[in-house]
mmCIF file of C-alpha atoms in Angstrom:
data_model
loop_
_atom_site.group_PDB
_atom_site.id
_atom_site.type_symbol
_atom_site.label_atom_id
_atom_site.label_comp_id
_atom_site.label_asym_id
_atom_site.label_seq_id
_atom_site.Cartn_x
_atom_site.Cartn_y
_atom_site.Cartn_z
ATOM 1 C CA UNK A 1 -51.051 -96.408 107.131
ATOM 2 C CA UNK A 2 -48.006 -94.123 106.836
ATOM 3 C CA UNK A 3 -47.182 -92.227 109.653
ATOM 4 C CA UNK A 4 -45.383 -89.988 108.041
ATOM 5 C CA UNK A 5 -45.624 -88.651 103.928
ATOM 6 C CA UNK A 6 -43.676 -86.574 102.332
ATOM 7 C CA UNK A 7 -45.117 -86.067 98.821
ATOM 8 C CA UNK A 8 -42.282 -84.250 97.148
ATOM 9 C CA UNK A 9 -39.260 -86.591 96.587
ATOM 10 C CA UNK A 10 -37.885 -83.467 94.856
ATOM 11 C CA UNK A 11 -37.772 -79.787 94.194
ATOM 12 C CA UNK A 12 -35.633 -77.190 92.586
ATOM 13 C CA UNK A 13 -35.456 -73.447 94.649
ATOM 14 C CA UNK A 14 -33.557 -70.462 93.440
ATOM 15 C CA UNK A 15 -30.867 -68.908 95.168
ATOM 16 C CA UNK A 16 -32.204 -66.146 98.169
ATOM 17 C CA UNK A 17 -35.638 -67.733 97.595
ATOM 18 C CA UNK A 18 -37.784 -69.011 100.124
ATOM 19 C CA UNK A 19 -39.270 -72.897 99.809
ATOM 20 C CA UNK A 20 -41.403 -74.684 101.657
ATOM 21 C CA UNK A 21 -41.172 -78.702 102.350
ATOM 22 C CA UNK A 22 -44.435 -80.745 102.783
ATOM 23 C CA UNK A 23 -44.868 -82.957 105.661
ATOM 24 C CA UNK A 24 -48.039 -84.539 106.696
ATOM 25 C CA UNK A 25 -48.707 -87.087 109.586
ATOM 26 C CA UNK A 26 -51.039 -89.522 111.015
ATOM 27 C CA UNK A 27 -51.317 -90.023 114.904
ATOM 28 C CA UNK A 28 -54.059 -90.938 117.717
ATOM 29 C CA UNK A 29 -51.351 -89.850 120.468
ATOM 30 C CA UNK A 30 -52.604 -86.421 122.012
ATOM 31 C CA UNK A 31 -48.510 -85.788 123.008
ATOM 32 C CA UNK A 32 -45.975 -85.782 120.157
ATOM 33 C CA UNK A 33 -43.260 -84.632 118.713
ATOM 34 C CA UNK A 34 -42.724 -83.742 114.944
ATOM 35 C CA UNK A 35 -39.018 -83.296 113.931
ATOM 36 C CA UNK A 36 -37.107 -82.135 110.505
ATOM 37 C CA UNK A 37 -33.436 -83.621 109.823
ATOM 38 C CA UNK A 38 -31.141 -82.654 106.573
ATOM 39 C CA UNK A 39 -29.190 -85.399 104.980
ATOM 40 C CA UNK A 40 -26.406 -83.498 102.772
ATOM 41 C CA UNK A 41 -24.519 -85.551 100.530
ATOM 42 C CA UNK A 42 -21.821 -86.709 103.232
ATOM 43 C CA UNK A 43 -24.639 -88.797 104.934
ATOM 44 C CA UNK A 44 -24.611 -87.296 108.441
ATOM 45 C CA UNK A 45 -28.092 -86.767 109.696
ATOM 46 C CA UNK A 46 -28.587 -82.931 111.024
ATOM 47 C CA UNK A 47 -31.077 -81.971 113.451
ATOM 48 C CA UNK A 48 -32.982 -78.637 112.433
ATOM 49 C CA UNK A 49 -35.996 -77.924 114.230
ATOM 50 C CA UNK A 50 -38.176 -79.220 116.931
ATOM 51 C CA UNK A 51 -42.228 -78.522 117.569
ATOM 52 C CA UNK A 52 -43.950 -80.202 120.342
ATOM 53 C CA UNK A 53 -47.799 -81.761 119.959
ATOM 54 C CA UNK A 54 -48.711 -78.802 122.961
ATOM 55 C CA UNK A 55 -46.409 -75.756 121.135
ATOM 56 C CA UNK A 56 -48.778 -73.074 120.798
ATOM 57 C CA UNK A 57 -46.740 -71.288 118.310
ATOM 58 C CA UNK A 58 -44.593 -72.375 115.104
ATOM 59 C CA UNK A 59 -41.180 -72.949 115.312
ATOM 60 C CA UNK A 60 -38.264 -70.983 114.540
ATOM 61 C CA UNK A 61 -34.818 -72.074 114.113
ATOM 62 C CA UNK A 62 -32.488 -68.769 112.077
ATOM 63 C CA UNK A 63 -33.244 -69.678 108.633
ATOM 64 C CA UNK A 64 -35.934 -72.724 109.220
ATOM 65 C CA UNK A 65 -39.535 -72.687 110.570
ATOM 66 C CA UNK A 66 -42.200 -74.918 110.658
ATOM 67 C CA UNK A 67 -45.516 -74.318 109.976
ATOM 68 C CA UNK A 68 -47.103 -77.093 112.588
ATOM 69 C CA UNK A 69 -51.218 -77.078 111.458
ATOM 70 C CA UNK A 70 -52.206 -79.486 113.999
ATOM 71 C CA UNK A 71 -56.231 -80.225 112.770
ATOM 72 C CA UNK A 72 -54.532 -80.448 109.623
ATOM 73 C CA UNK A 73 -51.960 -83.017 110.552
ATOM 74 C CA UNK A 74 -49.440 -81.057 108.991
ATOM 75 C CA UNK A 75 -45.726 -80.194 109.548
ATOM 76 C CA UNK A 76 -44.140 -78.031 106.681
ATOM 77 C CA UNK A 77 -40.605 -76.717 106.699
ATOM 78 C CA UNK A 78 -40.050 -72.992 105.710
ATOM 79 C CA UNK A 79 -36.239 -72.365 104.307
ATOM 80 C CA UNK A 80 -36.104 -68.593 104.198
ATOM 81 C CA UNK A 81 -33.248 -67.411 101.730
ATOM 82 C CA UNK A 82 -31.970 -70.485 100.421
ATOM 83 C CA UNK A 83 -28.572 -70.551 99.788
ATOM 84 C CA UNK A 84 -26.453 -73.625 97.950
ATOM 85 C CA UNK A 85 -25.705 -75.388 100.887
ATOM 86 C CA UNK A 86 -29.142 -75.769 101.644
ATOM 87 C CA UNK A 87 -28.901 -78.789 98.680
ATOM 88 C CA UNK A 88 -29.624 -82.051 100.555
ATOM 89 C CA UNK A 89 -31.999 -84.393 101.445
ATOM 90 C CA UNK A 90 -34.802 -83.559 104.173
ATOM 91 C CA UNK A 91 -36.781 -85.398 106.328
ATOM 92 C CA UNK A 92 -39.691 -85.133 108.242
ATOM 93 C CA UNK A 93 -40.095 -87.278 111.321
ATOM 94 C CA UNK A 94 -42.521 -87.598 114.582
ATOM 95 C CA UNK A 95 -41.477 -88.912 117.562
ATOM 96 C CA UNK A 96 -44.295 -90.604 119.578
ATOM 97 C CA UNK A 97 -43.838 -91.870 123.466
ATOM 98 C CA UNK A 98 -44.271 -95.062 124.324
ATOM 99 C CA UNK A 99 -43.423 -95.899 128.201
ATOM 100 C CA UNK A 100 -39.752 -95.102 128.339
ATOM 101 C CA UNK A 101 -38.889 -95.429 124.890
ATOM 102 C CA UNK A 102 -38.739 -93.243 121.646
ATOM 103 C CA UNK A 103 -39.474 -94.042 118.653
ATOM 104 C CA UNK A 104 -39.397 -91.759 115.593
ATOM 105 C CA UNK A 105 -41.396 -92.274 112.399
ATOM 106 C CA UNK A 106 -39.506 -91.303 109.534
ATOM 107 C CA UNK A 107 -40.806 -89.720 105.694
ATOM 108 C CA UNK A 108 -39.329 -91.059 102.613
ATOM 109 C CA UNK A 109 -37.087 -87.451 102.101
ATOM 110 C CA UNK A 110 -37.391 -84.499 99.658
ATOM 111 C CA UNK A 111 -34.569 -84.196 98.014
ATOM 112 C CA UNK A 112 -34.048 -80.116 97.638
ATOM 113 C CA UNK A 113 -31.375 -78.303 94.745
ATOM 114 C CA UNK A 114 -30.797 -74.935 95.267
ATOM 115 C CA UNK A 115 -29.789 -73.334 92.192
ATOM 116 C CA UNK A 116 -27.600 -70.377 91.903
ATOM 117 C CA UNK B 1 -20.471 -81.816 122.250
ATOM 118 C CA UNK B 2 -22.325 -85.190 121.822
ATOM 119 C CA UNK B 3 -21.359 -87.780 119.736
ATOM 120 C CA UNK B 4 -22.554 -90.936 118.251
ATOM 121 C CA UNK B 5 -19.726 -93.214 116.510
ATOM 122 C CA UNK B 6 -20.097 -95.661 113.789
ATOM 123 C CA UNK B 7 -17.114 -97.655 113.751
ATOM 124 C CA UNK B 8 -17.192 -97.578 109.845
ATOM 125 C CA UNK B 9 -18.081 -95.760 107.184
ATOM 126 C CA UNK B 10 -18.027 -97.944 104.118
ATOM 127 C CA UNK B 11 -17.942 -101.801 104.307
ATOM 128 C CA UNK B 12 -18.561 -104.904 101.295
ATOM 129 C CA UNK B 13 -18.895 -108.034 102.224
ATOM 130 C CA UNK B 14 -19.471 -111.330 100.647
ATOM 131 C CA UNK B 15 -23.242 -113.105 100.986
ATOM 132 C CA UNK B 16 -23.804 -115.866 104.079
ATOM 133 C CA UNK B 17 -20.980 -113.275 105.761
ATOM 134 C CA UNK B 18 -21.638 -112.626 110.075
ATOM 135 C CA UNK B 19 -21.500 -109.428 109.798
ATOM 136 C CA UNK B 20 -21.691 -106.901 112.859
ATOM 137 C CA UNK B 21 -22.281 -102.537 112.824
ATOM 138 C CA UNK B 22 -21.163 -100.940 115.949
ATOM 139 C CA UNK B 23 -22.285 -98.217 117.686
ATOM 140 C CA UNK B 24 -21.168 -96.203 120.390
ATOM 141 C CA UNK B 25 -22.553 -93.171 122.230
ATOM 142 C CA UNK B 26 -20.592 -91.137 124.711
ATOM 143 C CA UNK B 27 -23.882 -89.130 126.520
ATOM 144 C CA UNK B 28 -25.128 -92.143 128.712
ATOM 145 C CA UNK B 29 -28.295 -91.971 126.837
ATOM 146 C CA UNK B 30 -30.636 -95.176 127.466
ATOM 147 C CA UNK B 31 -32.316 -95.091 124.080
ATOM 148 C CA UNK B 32 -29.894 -96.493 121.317
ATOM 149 C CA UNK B 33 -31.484 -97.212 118.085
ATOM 150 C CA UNK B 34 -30.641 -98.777 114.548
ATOM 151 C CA UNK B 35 -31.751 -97.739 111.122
ATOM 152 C CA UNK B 36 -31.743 -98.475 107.873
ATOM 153 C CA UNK B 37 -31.900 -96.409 104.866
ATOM 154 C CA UNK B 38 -33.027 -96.774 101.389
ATOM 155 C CA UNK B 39 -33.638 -94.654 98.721
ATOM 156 C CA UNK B 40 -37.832 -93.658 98.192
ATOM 157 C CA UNK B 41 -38.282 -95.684 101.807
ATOM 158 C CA UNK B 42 -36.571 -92.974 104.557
ATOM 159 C CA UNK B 43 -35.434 -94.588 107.441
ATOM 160 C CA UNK B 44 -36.508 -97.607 108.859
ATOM 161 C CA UNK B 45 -36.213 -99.321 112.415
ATOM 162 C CA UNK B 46 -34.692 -102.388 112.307
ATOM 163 C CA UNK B 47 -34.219 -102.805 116.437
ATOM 164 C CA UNK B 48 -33.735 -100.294 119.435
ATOM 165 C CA UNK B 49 -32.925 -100.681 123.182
ATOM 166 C CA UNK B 50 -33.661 -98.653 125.811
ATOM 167 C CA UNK B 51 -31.353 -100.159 128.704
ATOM 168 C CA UNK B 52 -28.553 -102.674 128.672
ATOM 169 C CA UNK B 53 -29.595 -105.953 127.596
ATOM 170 C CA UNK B 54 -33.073 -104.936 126.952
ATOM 171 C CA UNK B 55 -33.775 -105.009 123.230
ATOM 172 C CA UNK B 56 -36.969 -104.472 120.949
ATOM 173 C CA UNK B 57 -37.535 -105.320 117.457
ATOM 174 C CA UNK B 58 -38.611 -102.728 115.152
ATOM 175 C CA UNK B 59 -40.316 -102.729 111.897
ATOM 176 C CA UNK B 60 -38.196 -104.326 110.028
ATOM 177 C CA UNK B 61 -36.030 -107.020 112.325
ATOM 178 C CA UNK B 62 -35.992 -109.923 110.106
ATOM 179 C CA UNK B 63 -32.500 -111.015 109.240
ATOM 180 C CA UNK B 64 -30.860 -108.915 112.018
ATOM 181 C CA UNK B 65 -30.079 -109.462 115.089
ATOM 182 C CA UNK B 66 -28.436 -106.894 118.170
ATOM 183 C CA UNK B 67 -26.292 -106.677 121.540
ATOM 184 C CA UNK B 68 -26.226 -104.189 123.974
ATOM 185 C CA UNK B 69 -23.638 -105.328 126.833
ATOM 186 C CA UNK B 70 -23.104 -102.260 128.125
ATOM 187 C CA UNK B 71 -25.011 -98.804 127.481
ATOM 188 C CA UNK B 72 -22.887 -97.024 125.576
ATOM 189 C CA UNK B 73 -22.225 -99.373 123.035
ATOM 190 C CA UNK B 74 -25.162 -100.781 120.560
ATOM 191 C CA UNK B 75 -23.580 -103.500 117.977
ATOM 192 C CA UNK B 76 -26.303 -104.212 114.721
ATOM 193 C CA UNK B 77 -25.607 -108.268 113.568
ATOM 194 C CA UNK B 78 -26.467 -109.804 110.629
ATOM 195 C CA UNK B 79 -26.412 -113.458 110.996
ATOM 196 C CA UNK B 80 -26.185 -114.489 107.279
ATOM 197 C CA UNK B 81 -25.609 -111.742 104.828
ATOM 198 C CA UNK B 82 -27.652 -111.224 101.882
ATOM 199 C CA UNK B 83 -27.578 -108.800 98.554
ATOM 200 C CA UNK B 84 -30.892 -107.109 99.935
ATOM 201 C CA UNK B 85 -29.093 -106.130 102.916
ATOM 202 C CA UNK B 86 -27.589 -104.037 100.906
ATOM 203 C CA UNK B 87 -28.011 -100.700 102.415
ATOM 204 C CA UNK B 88 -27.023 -97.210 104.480
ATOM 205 C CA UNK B 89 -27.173 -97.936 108.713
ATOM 206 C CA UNK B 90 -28.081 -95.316 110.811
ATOM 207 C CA UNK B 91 -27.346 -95.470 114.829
ATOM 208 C CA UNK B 92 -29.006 -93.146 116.992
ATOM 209 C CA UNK B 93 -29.371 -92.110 121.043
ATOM 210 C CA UNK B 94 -31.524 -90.078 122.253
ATOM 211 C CA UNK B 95 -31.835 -88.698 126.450
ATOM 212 C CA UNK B 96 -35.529 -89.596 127.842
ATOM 213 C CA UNK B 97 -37.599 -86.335 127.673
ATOM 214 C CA UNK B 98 -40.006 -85.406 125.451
ATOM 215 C CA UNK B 99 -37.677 -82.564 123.543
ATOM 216 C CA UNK B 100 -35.007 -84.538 122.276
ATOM 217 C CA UNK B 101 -34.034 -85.185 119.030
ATOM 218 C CA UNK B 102 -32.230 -88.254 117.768
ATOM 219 C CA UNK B 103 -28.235 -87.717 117.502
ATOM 220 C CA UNK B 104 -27.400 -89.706 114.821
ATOM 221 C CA UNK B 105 -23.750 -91.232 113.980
ATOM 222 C CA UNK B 106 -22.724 -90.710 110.513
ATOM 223 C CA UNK B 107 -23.850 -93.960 109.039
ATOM 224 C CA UNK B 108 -22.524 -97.040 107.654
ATOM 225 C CA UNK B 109 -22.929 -97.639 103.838
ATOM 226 C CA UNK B 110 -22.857 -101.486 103.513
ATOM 227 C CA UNK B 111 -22.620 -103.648 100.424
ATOM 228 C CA UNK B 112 -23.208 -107.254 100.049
ATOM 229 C CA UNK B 113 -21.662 -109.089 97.232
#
């Protein structure tokens, strides 16, 4: 089973607008981590915003939140005023501990244009 | 600031090639990790380590190989290379704790010809 799904490979937002990215998971683990990274164009893979298994409330990072429904299994990412850099790919990842080691469970991306 | 180095960014080479993808972390992180990355697929783990010489496959490890002599310094190999290999390769460290992110380097877009 997929660990992670992303079921929007891609989506159009208008400039100022807010959008929100869909991210669902699958885990037995009581303690985990669920992650968002942006891939623009250049490649580089940008950490945006963290929310822990145990978080009581949603995270905020500026711009980006994440709407963490945890009997829902769900992990959404809320851009708040898009602007054009915002274009790029994003994924959704969870990070579950095994012993010492990390390992991170990656979606397949949404790839999101802003337009102006 | 912390940084994860891919010693390059763009590199063809021929089929039945040795072909090796370094990596290099400067944060003394134990956790180094390789990826792969296809379009519609995300990323996928090919093989991390989480101490010198200690190595694990991940889901995909067939056709690759690694080497981690010393800890800041994570080297991908593939021991025959082959068209499907064809691909973006993403290294990655990460501290232990629970609320770390990955720091990526800024990938490796190889083609096989």
């Amino acid at each position: 089973a997929q660990k992670i799904t992303q079921t929007q490979p891609g989506m159009f937002v208008q400039e100022k607008e807010a959008v929100t990215l869909d991210c669902t998971y699958d885990t037995s683990d009581q303690s985990y981590g669920l992650f968002w990274y942006k891939q623009p164009s250049s490649g580089e893979m940008i950490f945006l915003i963290y929310q822990g298994s145990y978080d009581e409330q949603n995270a905020t990072e500026g711009r980006y939140s994440l709407n963490f429904q945890k009997a829902r299994k769900s992990a959404n990412l809320v851009i708040s005023a898009s602007q054009l850099g915002d274009s790029a790919m994003y994924f959704c990842a969870m990070r579950e501990v095994l012993y010492n080691f990390n390992k991170f469970y990656f979606g397949s991306g949404t790839k999101l244009n802003v337009k102006p | 600031d912390v940084k994860v180095t891919q010693s390059s960014r763009y590199l063809v080479k021929r089929t039945g090639e040795k072909v090796f993808l370094e990596c290099v972390q400067d944060m003394d992180h134990e956790n180094m990790f390789w990826y792969r990355q296809d379009p519609g697929l995300g990323l996928r783990l090919i093989y991390f380590s989480y101490d010198v010489k200690m190595k694990e496959k991940g889901d995909i490890p067939e056709g690759y190989s690694v080497s981690r002599e010393k800890k800041e310094r994570f080297s991908l190999i593939l021991e025959s290379a082959s068209t499907n290999q064809t691909s973006m390769y993403l290294c990655a460290s990460i501290p232990p704790g629970r609320g770390y992110g990955y720091t990526f380097g800024s990938g490796t877009r190889l083609t096989v010809v």
